[in-house]
Coordinates of C-alpha atoms in Angstrom, one line a residue:
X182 CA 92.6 94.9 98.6
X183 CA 93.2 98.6 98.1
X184 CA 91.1 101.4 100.4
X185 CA 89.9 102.8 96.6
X186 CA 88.8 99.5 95.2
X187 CA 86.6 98.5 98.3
X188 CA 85.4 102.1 98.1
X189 CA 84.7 101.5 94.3
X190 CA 83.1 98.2 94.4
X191 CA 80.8 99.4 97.0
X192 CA 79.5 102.9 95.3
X193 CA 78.6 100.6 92.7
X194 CA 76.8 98.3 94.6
X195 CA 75.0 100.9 96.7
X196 CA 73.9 102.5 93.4
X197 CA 72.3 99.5 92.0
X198 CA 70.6 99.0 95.1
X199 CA 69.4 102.1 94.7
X200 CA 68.3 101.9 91.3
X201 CA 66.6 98.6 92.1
X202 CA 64.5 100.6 95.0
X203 CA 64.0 103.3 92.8
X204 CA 62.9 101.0 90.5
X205 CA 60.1 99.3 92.8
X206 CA 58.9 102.1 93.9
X207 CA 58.0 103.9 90.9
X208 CA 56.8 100.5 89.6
X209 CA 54.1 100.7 92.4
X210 CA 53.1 104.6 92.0
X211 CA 52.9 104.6 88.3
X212 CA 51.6 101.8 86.8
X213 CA 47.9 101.5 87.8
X214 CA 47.7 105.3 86.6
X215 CA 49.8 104.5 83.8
X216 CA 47.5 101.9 82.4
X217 CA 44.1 103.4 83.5
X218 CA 45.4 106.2 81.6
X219 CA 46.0 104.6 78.2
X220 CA 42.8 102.9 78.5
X221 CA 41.3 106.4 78.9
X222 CA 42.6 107.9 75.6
X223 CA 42.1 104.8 73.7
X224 CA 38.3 105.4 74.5
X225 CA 38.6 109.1 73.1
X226 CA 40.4 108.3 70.3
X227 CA 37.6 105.3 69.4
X228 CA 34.6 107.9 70.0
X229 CA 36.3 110.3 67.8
X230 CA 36.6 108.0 65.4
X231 CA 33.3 107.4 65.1
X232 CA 32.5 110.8 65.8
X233 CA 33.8 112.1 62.8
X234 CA 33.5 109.2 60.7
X235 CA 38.2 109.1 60.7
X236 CA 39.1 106.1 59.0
X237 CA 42.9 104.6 61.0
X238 CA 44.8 106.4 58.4
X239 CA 43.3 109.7 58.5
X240 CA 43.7 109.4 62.4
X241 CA 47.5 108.6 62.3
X242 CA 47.3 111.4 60.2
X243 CA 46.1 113.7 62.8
X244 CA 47.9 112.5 65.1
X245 CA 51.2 113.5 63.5
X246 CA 49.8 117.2 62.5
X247 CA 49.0 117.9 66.2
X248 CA 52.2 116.4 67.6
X249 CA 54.5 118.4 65.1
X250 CA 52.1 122.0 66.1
X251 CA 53.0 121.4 69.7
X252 CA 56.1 123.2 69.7
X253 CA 54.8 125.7 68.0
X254 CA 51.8 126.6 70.0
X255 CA 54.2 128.8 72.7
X256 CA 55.0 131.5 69.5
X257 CA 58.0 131.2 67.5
X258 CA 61.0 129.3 69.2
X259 CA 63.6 130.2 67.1
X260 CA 64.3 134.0 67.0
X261 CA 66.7 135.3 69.2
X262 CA 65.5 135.2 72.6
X263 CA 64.1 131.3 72.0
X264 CA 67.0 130.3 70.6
X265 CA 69.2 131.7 73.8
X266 CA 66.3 129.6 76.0
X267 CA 67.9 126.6 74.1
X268 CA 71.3 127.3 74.1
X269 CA 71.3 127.3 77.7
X270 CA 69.2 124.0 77.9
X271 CA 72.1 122.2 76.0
X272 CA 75.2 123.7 77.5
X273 CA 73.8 123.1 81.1
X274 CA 72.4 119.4 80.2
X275 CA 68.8 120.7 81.2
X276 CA 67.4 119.9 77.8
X277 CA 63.4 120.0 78.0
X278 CA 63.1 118.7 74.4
X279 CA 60.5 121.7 73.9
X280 CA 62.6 122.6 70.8
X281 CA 65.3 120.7 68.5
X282 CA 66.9 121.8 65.9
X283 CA 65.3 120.4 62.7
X284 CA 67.6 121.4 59.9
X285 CA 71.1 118.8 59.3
X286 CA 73.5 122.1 59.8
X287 CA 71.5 123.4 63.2
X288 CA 72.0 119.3 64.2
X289 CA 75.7 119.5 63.4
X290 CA 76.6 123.2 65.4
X291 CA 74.5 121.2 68.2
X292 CA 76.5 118.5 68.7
X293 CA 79.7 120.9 68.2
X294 CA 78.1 123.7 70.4
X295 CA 77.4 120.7 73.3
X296 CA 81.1 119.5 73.1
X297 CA 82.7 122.7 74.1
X298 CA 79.9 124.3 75.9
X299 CA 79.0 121.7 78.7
X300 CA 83.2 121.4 79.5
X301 CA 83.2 125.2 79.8
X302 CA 79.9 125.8 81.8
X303 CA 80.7 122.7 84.5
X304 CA 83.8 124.4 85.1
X305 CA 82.2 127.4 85.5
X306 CA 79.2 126.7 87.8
X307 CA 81.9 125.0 90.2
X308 CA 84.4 128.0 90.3
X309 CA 81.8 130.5 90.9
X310 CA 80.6 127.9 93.5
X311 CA 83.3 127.7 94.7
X312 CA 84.0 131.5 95.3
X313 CA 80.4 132.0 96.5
X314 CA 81.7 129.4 99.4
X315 CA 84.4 131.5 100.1
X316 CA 83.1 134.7 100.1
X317 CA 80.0 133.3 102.8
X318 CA 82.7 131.5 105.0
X319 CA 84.5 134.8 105.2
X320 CA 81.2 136.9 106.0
X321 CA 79.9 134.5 108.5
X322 CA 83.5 134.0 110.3
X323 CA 83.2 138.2 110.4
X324 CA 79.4 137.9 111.8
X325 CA 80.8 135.7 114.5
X326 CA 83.6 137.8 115.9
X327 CA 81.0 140.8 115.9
X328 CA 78.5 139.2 117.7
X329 CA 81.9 138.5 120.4
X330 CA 81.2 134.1 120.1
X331 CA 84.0 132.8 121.7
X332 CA 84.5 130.2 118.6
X333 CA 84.4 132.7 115.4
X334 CA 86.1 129.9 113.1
X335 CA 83.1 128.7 110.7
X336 CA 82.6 124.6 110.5
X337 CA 81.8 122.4 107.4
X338 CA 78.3 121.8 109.6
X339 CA 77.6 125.7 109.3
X340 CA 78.4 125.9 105.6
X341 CA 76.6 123.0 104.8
X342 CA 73.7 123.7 106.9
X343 CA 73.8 127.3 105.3
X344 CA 73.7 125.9 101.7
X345 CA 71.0 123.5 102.3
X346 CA 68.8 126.6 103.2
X347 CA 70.1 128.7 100.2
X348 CA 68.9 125.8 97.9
X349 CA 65.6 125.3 99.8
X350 CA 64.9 129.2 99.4
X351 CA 66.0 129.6 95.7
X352 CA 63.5 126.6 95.0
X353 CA 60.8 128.2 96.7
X354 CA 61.3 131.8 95.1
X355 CA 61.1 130.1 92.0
X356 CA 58.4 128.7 92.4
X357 CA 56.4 131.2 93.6
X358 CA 57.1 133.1 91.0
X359 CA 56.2 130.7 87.8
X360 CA 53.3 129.4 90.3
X361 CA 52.3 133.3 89.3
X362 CA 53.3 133.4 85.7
X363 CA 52.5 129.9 83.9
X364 CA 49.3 129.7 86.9
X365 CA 50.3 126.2 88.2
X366 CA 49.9 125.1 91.4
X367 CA 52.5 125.7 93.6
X368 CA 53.4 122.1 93.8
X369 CA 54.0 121.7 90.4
X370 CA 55.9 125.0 89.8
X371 CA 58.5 123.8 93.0
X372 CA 59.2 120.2 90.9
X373 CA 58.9 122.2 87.6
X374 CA 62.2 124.2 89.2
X375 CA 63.7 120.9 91.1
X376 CA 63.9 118.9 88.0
X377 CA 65.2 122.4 86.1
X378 CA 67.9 123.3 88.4
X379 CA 69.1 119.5 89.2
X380 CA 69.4 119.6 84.8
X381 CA 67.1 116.8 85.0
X382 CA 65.1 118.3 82.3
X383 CA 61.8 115.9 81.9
X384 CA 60.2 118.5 79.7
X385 CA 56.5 117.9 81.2
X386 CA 56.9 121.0 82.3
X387 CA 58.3 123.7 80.6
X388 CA 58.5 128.0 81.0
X389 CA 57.6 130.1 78.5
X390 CA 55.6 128.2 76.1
X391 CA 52.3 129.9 77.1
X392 CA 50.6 132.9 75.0
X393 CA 53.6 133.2 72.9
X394 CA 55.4 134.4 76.1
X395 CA 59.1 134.9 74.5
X396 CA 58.0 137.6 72.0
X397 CA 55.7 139.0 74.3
X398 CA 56.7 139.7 77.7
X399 CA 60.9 140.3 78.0
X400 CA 60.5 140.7 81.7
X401 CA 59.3 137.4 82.3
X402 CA 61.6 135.8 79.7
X403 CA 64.7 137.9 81.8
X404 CA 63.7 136.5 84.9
X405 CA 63.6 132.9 83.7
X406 CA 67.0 132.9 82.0
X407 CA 68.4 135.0 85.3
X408 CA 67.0 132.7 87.4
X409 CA 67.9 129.5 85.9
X410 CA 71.9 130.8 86.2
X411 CA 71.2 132.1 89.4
X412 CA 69.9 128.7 90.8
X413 CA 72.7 126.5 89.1
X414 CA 75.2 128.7 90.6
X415 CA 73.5 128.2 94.1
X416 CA 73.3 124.9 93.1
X417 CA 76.8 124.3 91.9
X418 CA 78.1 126.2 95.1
X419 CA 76.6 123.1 97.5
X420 CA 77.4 120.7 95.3
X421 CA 81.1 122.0 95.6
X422 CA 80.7 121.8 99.3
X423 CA 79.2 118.5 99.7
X424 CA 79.7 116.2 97.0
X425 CA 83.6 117.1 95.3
X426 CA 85.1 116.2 98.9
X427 CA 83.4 112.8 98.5
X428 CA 84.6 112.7 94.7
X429 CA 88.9 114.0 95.3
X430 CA 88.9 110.9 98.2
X431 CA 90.4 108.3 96.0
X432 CA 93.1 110.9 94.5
X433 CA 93.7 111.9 98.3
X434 CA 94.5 108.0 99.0
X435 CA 96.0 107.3 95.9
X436 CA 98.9 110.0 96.7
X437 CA 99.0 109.2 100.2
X438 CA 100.2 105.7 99.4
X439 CA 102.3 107.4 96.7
X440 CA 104.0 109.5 99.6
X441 CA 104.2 106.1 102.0
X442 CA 105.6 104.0 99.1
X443 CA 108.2 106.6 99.1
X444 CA 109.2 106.1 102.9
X445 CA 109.7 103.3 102.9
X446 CA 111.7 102.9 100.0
X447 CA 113.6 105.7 101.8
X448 CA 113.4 103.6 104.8
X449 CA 115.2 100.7 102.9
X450 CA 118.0 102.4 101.3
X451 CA 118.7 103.2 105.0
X452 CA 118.8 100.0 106.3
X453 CA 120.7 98.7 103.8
X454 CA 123.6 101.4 104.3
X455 CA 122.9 100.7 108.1
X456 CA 123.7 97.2 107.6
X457 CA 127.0 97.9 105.7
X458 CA 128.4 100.0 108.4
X459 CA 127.0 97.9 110.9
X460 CA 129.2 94.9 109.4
X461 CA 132.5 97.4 108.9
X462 CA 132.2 98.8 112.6
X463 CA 131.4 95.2 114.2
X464 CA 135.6 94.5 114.4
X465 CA 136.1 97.8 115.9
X466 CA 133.6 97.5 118.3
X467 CA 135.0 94.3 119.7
X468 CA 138.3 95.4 119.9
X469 CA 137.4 98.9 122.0
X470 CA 135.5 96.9 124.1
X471 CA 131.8 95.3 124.4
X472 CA 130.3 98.3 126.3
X473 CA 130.3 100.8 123.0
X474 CA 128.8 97.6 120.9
X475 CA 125.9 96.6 122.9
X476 CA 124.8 100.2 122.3
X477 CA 124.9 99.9 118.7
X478 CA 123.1 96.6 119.3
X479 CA 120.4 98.2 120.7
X480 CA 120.0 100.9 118.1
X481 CA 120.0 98.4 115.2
X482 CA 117.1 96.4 116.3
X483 CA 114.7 99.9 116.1
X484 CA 115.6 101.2 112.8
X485 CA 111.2 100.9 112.3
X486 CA 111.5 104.0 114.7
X487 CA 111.2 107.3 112.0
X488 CA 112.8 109.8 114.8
X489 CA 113.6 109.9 118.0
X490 CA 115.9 111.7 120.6
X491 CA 119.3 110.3 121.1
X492 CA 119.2 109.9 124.9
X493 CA 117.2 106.9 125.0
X494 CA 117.7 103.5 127.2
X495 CA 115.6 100.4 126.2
X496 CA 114.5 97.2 128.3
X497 CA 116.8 94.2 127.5
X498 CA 117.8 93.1 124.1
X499 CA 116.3 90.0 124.2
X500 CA 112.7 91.6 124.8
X501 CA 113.2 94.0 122.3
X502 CA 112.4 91.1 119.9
X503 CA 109.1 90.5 121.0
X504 CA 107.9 93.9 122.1
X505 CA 107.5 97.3 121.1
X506 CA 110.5 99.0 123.7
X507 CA 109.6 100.8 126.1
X508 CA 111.3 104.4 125.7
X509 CA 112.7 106.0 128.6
X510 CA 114.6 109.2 128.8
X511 CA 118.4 108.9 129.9
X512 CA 121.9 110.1 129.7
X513 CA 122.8 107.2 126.9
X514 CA 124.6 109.5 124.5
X515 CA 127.1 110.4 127.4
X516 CA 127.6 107.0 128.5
X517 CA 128.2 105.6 124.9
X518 CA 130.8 108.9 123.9
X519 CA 132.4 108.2 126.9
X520 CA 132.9 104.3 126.2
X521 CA 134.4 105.4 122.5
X522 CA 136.5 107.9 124.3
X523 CA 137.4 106.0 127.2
X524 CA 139.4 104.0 125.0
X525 CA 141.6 106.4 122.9
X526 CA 142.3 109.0 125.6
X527 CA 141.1 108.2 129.2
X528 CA 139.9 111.0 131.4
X529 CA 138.8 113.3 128.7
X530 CA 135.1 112.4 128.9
X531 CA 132.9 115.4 130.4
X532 CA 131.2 114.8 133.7
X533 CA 127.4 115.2 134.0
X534 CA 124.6 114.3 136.0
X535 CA 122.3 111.5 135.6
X536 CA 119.6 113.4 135.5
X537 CA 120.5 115.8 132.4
X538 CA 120.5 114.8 128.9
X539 CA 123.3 115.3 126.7
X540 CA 121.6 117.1 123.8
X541 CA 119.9 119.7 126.1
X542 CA 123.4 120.8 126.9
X543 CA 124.1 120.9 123.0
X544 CA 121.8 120.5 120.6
X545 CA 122.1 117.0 118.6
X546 CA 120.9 117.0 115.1
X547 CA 119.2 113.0 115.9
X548 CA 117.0 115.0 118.9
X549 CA 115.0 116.5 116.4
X550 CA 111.6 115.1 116.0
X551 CA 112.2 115.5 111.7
X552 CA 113.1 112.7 110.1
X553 CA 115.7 114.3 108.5
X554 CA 119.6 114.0 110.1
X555 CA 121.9 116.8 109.5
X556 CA 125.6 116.9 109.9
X557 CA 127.2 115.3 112.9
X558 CA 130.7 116.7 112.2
X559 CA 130.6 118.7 115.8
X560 CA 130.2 115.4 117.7
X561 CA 132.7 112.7 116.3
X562 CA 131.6 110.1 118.9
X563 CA 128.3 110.5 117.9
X564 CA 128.8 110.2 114.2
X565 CA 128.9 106.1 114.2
X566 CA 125.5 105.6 115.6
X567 CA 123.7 108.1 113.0
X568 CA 123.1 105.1 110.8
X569 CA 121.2 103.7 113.9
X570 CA 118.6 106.0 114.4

């Protein structure tokens, strides 16, 4: 099975894991309250009931008046500055449900608005993320060659450790700042600014919608929108870090085995051209001599070999087919010109030492470490065995 699929298959099961634990766990911490709860308000509606002498309909009645008042008890929502508030609820996915558009043609530009906006402001956030990753690699590689450390390149362990603490401090500036405006505890403002900048958007609680706070005070209403951007850039800039490298892995593999699908179908147009000039050159070889063939012999039975150096001698041909050869450095290039030339004009073949290879002397194109062979039109007797290699 492909690396991607068992990566696949088991994101998917480690996500319904988790969403089975998550499950069991808030199962345990909100159920008892849940239900205690419901029993509670059931008791206030009954004794105001009876109270005030409210028949069920009149109730339901009341019911429905205070529930449709609640949105309007923070001022108007929809004037210019509220109706910003929401526009970057939908287009960031944050969407408290404080406000919603009531009218069918403010329903419509929602759903249109939502469709182009949330494209546009993804891209965004992770671009600017992006940048702010670049521009803090750069200014803490600079911190480290002025402070003289003798290692100035930055890690992934120092940009991640320094995003963790940029999110940690623009949750905690946040909060102490609506902890100070909407006067809730400072608990509640830090999850009130969790659940905002992770576009959760539970609604429970929401900014703003005290003592008609959006016509009334433009600094606090600046802040909020500033800070909301602010902390889904900061935000957006870890997530980049962390998370994207994670998500481009499968695209990563899936070209890697593009690229190796590609050698070897490389690798086996070579092979097959190596096998027709192996079957022309056989006759030849017999009739110069058997030295010059068992070379060629040898260097068909490693074609698996991508590069290698020309001057090369192997253990016997028999073990060469049940084990991985054991490459030793040695004049063979010399030795197998010299057999080829021995035999169409004896006495020309250069003299050299055991010791020194031929390509150091001058340079073969098959001694390169590429994988790609250039011309061999300087070294006639070596031109047979480039198919080989």
């Amino acid at each position: 099975m492909k690396r991607q699929n068992v990566r696949t298959l088991a994101l998917i099961m480690c996500t319904f894991t988790y969403l089975l634990v998550g499950a069991a766990v808030f199962d345990a911490l909100e159920s008892e309250e849940e239900t205690a709860e419901r029993r509670r308000l059931e008791a206030k509606s009954q004794e105001l009931k009876s109270k005030y002498n409210l028949s069920a309909e009149s109730y339901r009645e009341l019911e429905w008046v205070v529930l449709k008042l609640k949105p309007h008890k923070a001022g108007v929502q929809w004037k210019f500055a509220g109706s910003f508030y929401f526009a970057i609820t939908v287009i960031t996915t944050i969407g408290y449900g404080h406000a919603a558009p009531s009218t069918d043609g403010g329903k419509v530009f929602c759903m249109v608005y939502a469709l182009l906006g949330i494209p546009l402001t993804l891209v965004m956030f992770q671009s600017l993320g992006e940048r702010i990753n670049t521009f803090v690699k750069y200014l803490l590689h600079r911190i480290k060659k002025c402070l003289g450390m003798r290692r100035a390149e930055v890690s992934m362990a120092n940009m991640v450790t320094i995003g963790f603490f940029s999110c940690i401090s623009t949750l905690c500036i946040g909060a102490a700042a609506f902890s100070y405006y909407e006067h809730w505890s400072f608990f509640h403002a830090y999850y009130y600014c969790f659940i905002t900048l992770t576009t959760i958007g539970f609604g429970d609680y929401v900014a703003l919608q005290k003592d008609e706070a959006l016509q009334n005070k433009p600094q606090y209403v600046a802040f909020s929108f500033v800070y909301i951007l602010t902390g889904l850039t900061v935000i957006g800039a870890f997530l980049n870090l962390v998370v994207l490298r994670f998500m481009t892995m499968n695209a990563e593999d899936e070209k890697r085995d593009a690229e190796h699908r590609a050698l070897l179908t490389r690798n086996g147009q070579a092979s097959s051209i190596h096998a027709t000039d192996t079957a022309s050159a056989a006759p030849a070889a017999a009739a110069a001599g058997g030295g010059g063939g068992g070379f060629r012999n040898v260097y068909a039975e490693v074609l698996h070999f991508q590069s290698m150096c020309s001057c090369l001698w192997y253990k016997s041909r028999e073990k060469l087919q049940y084990s991985i050869p054991m490459i030793i450095p040695r004049d063979l290039s010399t030795s197998d010109t010299c057999v080829e030339q021995s035999h169409s004009s004896p006495g020309r073949c250069p003299e050299t030492p055991s010791n020194r290879c031929f390509c150091n002397a001058r340079r073969s194109a098959i001694s390169s470490v590429s994988t790609g062979l250039h011309s061999l039109a300087a070294f006639q007797g070596l031109m047979k065995r480039r198919s080989s290699v």
